[in-house]
Amino acid sequence: MKKSQQIQNWYSQDNMTISEFKNHFKKALSELYTDSEAAFLSSIFVEKITGFDSFHQRRFSEQPLLTDDEKKLLNVISELKTNKPYQHILGETEFYGMSFFVNENVLIPRPETEELLELVIRKVQNSLFNVQNLKILDIGTGSGVIPLVLKKHFPETQITSIDFSEKALEVAQKNADFHQLDIKFVHGDYLNFDLNENFDIIISNPPYIGTDEEKEIEHSVKGFEPMMALFSPTSDALIFYRKIAEDSKKYLNENGFLFLEINQKLGPETLELYRHDFTEAQLIKDLSENDRFIFGIK
Ligand SMILES: C[S@@+](CC[C@H](N)C(=O)[O-])C[C@H]1O[C@@H](n2cnc3c(N)ncnc32)[C@H](O)[C@@H]1O
């Protein structure tokens, strides 16, 4: 339906207005969101469902919503009340200035991973690498945010991404198609995978919560995000980091770079795994001052 027809329909309906809906949204979700979070979220959902951007939402704030739109918007409130992440309801999220499809099969990419990518981009730009044909390996790709942001910045690189979840790889491929970027996605269990190929850069944000830490994780995370993305398969929270250290010896080229996102509680122990085989290995804090990344040069 054209926007002009929609506007006419809005005038003829006797439903909640946009402004009434936004107030209702704020009150109904006051235990979960602050007023400013509620204002931000209600505006995103009104735009998604009615097609009206923030200017038109203000312009037509006193017009009644279409019955169908009102129903969908009230349904959003019910879904949010169950603690479902808003990105899953929207089906998409913004990350590093790009839009990505997400669903219950992938981790919703976190702001710390944007920091990791900023670090990678800066280090690669300041390096002596010839980015043409630079070979990059990304372990545990999820929605594909890491390879896709890198490919967008360094189009001539060859990027391989591995994940054990076929459903996550479907989302990653959909994102690659949407952005028209070419990534080699491989399905496999990295912990039992022979890379058999050398890389210039290895990057990973693997599952890093030990099964013994499970109780500390919020219900909204545990209930809606894939367990395989969050938790190490054993009580050893460093199992992926040990395999990455072993593989780096064999499959990371001399002078190659390693970038890892890590469990903030295990900074020194994680760094220790890379001290011997790297000429340089450092622990880097995130913007909240937590030990969050490892950068190594072989
Ligand atoms: C913490 S998520 C990171 C997702 C994405 N890279 C990001 O930063 O948003 C970890 C990813 O590792 C994948 N994964 C878990 N176990 C794996 C395994 N044994 N082999 C390969 N990938 C695995 C999960 O499916 C998940 O997509």
Coordinates of C-alpha atoms and ligand atoms in Angstrom, one line a residue:
M1 CA 0.0 0.0 0.0
K2 CA 1.3 3.5 -0.9
K3 CA 2.2 5.8 2.0
S4 CA -0.4 8.4 0.8
Q5 CA -3.2 5.7 1.0
Q6 CA -1.9 4.6 4.4
I7 CA -2.1 8.2 5.7
Q8 CA -5.7 8.4 4.6
N9 CA -6.5 5.1 6.4
W10 CA -4.8 6.5 9.5
Y11 CA -7.3 9.4 9.5
S12 CA -10.3 7.0 9.3
Q13 CA -9.3 4.6 12.1
D14 CA -10.2 4.9 15.7
N15 CA -7.2 3.2 17.3
M16 CA -4.3 4.3 19.5
T17 CA -2.4 7.2 18.0
I18 CA 1.4 6.8 17.6
S19 CA 1.9 9.1 20.6
E20 CA -0.5 7.0 22.7
F21 CA 1.2 3.8 21.6
K22 CA 4.6 5.2 22.6
N23 CA 3.3 6.2 26.0
H24 CA 1.7 2.8 26.5
F25 CA 5.0 1.1 25.4
K26 CA 7.0 3.1 27.9
K27 CA 4.6 2.2 30.8
A28 CA 4.1 -1.4 29.9
L29 CA 7.9 -2.0 29.7
S30 CA 9.1 0.3 32.5
E31 CA 10.5 -2.6 34.5
L32 CA 12.7 -3.6 31.6
Y33 CA 13.7 -0.3 29.9
T34 CA 14.5 3.2 31.0
D35 CA 12.4 6.0 29.4
S36 CA 15.1 6.8 26.9
E37 CA 15.6 3.1 25.9
A38 CA 11.8 2.8 25.5
A39 CA 11.6 5.9 23.4
F40 CA 14.4 4.5 21.1
L41 CA 12.8 1.1 20.9
S42 CA 9.3 2.2 20.3
S43 CA 10.5 4.5 17.5
I44 CA 12.4 1.6 15.8
F45 CA 9.3 -0.7 16.0
V46 CA 6.9 2.0 14.8
E47 CA 9.1 2.6 11.8
K48 CA 9.5 -1.1 11.1
I49 CA 5.7 -1.8 11.2
T50 CA 4.2 1.4 9.8
G51 CA 7.0 2.4 7.5
F52 CA 7.1 5.9 9.0
D53 CA 10.5 7.3 9.8
S54 CA 11.1 9.4 12.9
F55 CA 10.1 12.6 11.1
H56 CA 6.8 11.1 9.9
Q57 CA 6.2 9.6 13.3
R58 CA 6.3 13.1 14.8
R59 CA 4.4 14.6 11.9
F60 CA 1.5 12.1 12.3
S61 CA 1.9 11.5 16.0
E62 CA -1.8 12.2 16.7
Q63 CA -3.2 10.1 13.9
P64 CA -4.7 6.7 14.8
L65 CA -2.7 3.6 13.9
L66 CA -4.1 1.1 11.4
T67 CA -5.8 -1.8 13.2
D68 CA -3.3 -4.3 11.8
D69 CA -0.3 -2.2 12.8
E70 CA -1.7 -1.6 16.2
K71 CA -2.1 -5.4 16.7
K72 CA 1.5 -6.0 15.5
L73 CA 2.9 -3.3 17.8
L74 CA 1.0 -4.6 20.8
N75 CA 2.4 -8.0 20.0
V76 CA 5.9 -6.6 20.1
I77 CA 5.3 -5.4 23.6
S78 CA 4.1 -8.9 24.6
E79 CA 7.3 -10.4 23.1
L80 CA 9.6 -7.9 24.8
K81 CA 7.9 -8.7 28.1
T82 CA 9.2 -12.3 27.8
N83 CA 12.8 -10.8 27.8
K84 CA 13.3 -11.7 24.1
P85 CA 16.0 -9.5 22.7
Y86 CA 14.6 -6.7 20.5
Q87 CA 17.0 -7.6 17.7
H88 CA 15.4 -11.1 17.5
I89 CA 11.9 -9.5 17.1
L90 CA 13.2 -7.1 14.5
G91 CA 15.2 -9.8 12.8
E92 CA 18.1 -7.5 12.2
T93 CA 20.7 -5.4 14.0
E94 CA 23.2 -2.7 13.3
F95 CA 26.9 -3.5 13.7
Y96 CA 29.9 -1.5 12.7
G97 CA 27.7 0.7 10.5
M98 CA 26.2 -2.2 8.6
S99 CA 22.9 -4.0 8.9
F100 CA 22.8 -7.7 9.6
F101 CA 20.1 -10.4 9.8
V102 CA 20.0 -12.2 13.1
N103 CA 17.8 -14.9 14.6
E104 CA 17.7 -17.4 17.4
N105 CA 20.5 -19.4 15.8
V106 CA 23.2 -16.7 16.1
L107 CA 24.7 -14.6 18.8
I108 CA 23.6 -11.0 18.6
P109 CA 26.9 -9.3 17.9
R110 CA 28.2 -7.3 20.9
P111 CA 29.8 -3.8 21.0
E112 CA 33.0 -5.4 22.3
T113 CA 33.3 -7.2 18.9
E114 CA 33.1 -3.8 17.2
E115 CA 36.0 -2.8 19.3
L116 CA 37.9 -5.9 18.2
L117 CA 37.2 -5.1 14.6
E118 CA 38.4 -1.5 15.0
L119 CA 41.6 -2.9 16.4
V120 CA 42.0 -5.4 13.5
I121 CA 41.4 -2.7 10.9
R122 CA 43.8 -0.2 12.5
K123 CA 46.6 -2.8 12.9
V124 CA 46.2 -4.1 9.4
Q125 CA 46.2 -0.6 8.0
N126 CA 49.4 0.3 9.9
S127 CA 51.1 -3.0 9.0
L128 CA 53.5 -3.9 6.2
F129 CA 51.0 -6.5 4.9
N130 CA 50.1 -6.3 1.2
V131 CA 46.4 -6.6 1.7
Q132 CA 46.0 -8.1 -1.8
N133 CA 45.3 -11.8 -1.3
L134 CA 45.9 -11.6 2.4
K135 CA 44.5 -14.8 3.8
I136 CA 42.3 -14.5 6.9
L137 CA 40.7 -17.2 9.1
D138 CA 37.7 -16.4 11.3
I139 CA 36.8 -19.1 13.8
G140 CA 33.1 -19.3 15.1
T141 CA 31.6 -16.9 12.6
G142 CA 27.9 -16.8 13.9
S143 CA 26.1 -14.2 11.8
G144 CA 29.2 -13.5 9.8
V145 CA 29.8 -10.0 11.2
I146 CA 33.6 -10.4 11.6
P147 CA 34.4 -11.6 8.0
L148 CA 31.8 -9.2 6.4
V149 CA 33.1 -6.1 8.1
L150 CA 36.7 -7.1 7.2
K151 CA 35.8 -7.9 3.6
K152 CA 34.0 -4.5 3.3
H153 CA 37.2 -2.8 4.5
F154 CA 39.7 -5.0 2.7
P155 CA 37.9 -6.2 -0.4
E156 CA 41.0 -7.9 -1.9
T157 CA 41.5 -10.3 1.1
Q158 CA 40.5 -14.0 1.0
I159 CA 38.5 -14.8 4.1
T160 CA 37.5 -18.3 5.4
S161 CA 35.0 -18.6 8.2
I162 CA 34.2 -21.7 10.1
D163 CA 31.2 -22.6 12.3
F164 CA 29.8 -25.8 13.8
S165 CA 26.2 -24.6 13.5
E166 CA 24.7 -25.1 10.0
K167 CA 21.9 -22.7 11.0
A168 CA 24.3 -20.0 11.9
L169 CA 26.0 -20.4 8.6
E170 CA 22.7 -20.0 6.8
V171 CA 22.4 -16.6 8.5
A172 CA 26.0 -15.7 7.7
Q173 CA 25.5 -16.6 4.0
K174 CA 22.3 -14.5 3.9
N175 CA 24.2 -11.6 5.3
A176 CA 27.0 -12.1 2.8
D177 CA 24.5 -12.2 -0.1
F178 CA 22.7 -9.1 1.2
H179 CA 26.0 -7.2 1.3
Q180 CA 27.3 -8.8 -1.9
L181 CA 30.5 -9.9 -0.3
D182 CA 32.3 -13.2 -1.0
I183 CA 33.4 -15.2 2.0
K184 CA 34.3 -18.9 2.1
F185 CA 32.0 -20.4 4.8
V186 CA 33.0 -23.8 6.1
H187 CA 30.9 -26.1 8.2
G188 CA 32.9 -28.0 10.8
D189 CA 33.8 -28.6 14.5
Y190 CA 36.9 -26.5 14.9
L191 CA 38.0 -28.4 17.9
N192 CA 38.4 -31.5 15.7
F193 CA 39.3 -29.8 12.5
D194 CA 42.6 -29.9 10.6
L195 CA 43.1 -26.5 9.0
N196 CA 45.6 -27.9 6.5
E197 CA 46.2 -24.4 5.1
N198 CA 48.2 -21.3 6.1
F199 CA 46.8 -17.9 7.0
D200 CA 48.2 -14.4 7.5
I201 CA 45.6 -13.5 10.1
I202 CA 43.6 -15.6 12.6
I203 CA 40.7 -13.9 14.3
S204 CA 38.2 -15.4 16.7
N205 CA 35.4 -14.6 19.2
P206 CA 34.9 -18.2 20.3
P207 CA 32.5 -19.4 23.0
Y208 CA 34.3 -18.5 26.2
I209 CA 32.1 -19.2 29.1
G210 CA 32.9 -22.3 31.1
T211 CA 30.0 -24.6 31.9
D212 CA 30.7 -23.8 35.6
E213 CA 30.0 -20.1 35.0
E214 CA 26.5 -20.8 33.6
K215 CA 24.6 -19.7 36.7
E216 CA 26.0 -16.2 36.4
I217 CA 24.5 -15.6 32.9
E218 CA 21.3 -13.6 32.7
H219 CA 18.1 -15.4 31.7
S220 CA 17.6 -13.0 28.7
V221 CA 20.9 -14.2 27.3
K222 CA 20.6 -17.9 28.2
G223 CA 17.0 -18.2 27.2
F224 CA 17.3 -16.7 23.7
E225 CA 20.8 -17.0 22.4
P226 CA 22.3 -20.3 21.2
M227 CA 24.1 -22.2 24.0
M228 CA 26.7 -23.3 21.5
A229 CA 27.7 -19.7 20.8
L230 CA 28.1 -18.9 24.5
F231 CA 29.4 -21.9 26.3
S232 CA 32.6 -23.9 25.9
P233 CA 31.5 -27.6 25.5
T234 CA 33.5 -28.5 28.7
S235 CA 34.3 -26.8 32.0
D236 CA 37.5 -25.7 30.3
A237 CA 36.7 -22.2 29.2
L238 CA 39.9 -22.0 27.3
I239 CA 39.5 -25.0 25.1
F240 CA 39.1 -23.0 21.9
Y241 CA 42.1 -20.8 22.8
R242 CA 44.4 -23.9 23.4
K243 CA 43.5 -25.2 19.9
I244 CA 44.0 -21.8 18.4
A245 CA 47.5 -21.6 20.1
E246 CA 48.3 -25.1 18.6
D247 CA 47.1 -24.2 15.2
S248 CA 48.9 -20.8 15.2
K249 CA 52.2 -22.7 15.6
K250 CA 51.6 -24.6 12.3
Y251 CA 49.2 -22.6 10.3
L252 CA 49.8 -18.9 11.0
N253 CA 52.5 -17.5 8.7
E254 CA 55.6 -15.9 10.2
N255 CA 54.8 -12.2 11.1
G256 CA 51.1 -13.2 11.0
F257 CA 48.6 -11.5 13.3
L258 CA 46.3 -13.1 15.9
F259 CA 43.3 -11.3 17.2
L260 CA 41.1 -12.8 19.9
E261 CA 38.1 -11.7 22.0
I262 CA 38.4 -13.3 25.5
N263 CA 36.7 -13.9 28.8
Q264 CA 37.4 -10.9 30.9
K265 CA 38.0 -13.0 34.0
L266 CA 40.7 -15.1 32.3
G267 CA 43.0 -12.4 30.8
P268 CA 46.5 -13.5 32.1
E269 CA 45.7 -17.3 31.8
T270 CA 44.6 -16.8 28.1
L271 CA 47.7 -14.6 27.3
E272 CA 50.0 -17.2 28.8
L273 CA 48.9 -19.6 26.0
Y274 CA 50.5 -17.3 23.4
R275 CA 53.6 -16.1 25.1
H276 CA 56.1 -18.7 23.9
D277 CA 55.3 -19.0 20.2
F278 CA 54.6 -15.3 19.4
T279 CA 57.3 -12.6 19.2
E280 CA 54.7 -10.2 20.7
A281 CA 51.5 -11.0 22.6
Q282 CA 49.5 -8.4 24.5
L283 CA 46.4 -8.2 26.5
I284 CA 44.2 -5.3 25.6
K285 CA 41.3 -3.8 27.6
D286 CA 37.9 -2.8 26.2
L287 CA 36.3 0.6 26.7
S288 CA 34.9 -0.6 30.0
E289 CA 38.4 -1.3 31.2
N290 CA 38.0 -5.1 31.2
D291 CA 40.7 -7.5 29.8
R292 CA 39.0 -8.3 26.5
F293 CA 41.3 -8.9 23.6
I294 CA 44.6 -10.5 22.7
F295 CA 46.8 -9.3 19.9
G296 CA 49.7 -11.4 18.9
I297 CA 52.4 -11.1 16.2
K298 CA 54.1 -14.4 15.3
Ligands
LIG1 C1 30.6 -16.1 20.7 S1 29.9 -16.7 19.2 C2 30.7 -15.5 18.0 C3 29.8 -15.2 16.8 C4 30.4 -14.0 16.0 N1 31.7 -14.3 15.5 C5 30.3 -12.7 16.7 O1 31.4 -12.3 17.2 O2 29.3 -12.2 16.9 C6 30.8 -18.2 18.9 C7 30.5 -18.9 17.6 O3 31.2 -20.2 17.6 C8 30.5 -21.2 17.0 N2 31.0 -22.5 17.6 C9 30.7 -23.1 18.7 N3 31.4 -24.3 18.8 C10 32.1 -24.4 17.7 C11 32.9 -25.4 17.2 N4 33.2 -26.5 17.9 N5 33.5 -25.2 16.0 C12 33.2 -24.1 15.2 N6 32.4 -23.2 15.6 C13 31.8 -23.3 16.9 C14 29.1 -20.9 17.5 O4 28.1 -21.6 16.7 C15 29.0 -19.4 17.4 O5 28.5 -19.0 16.2

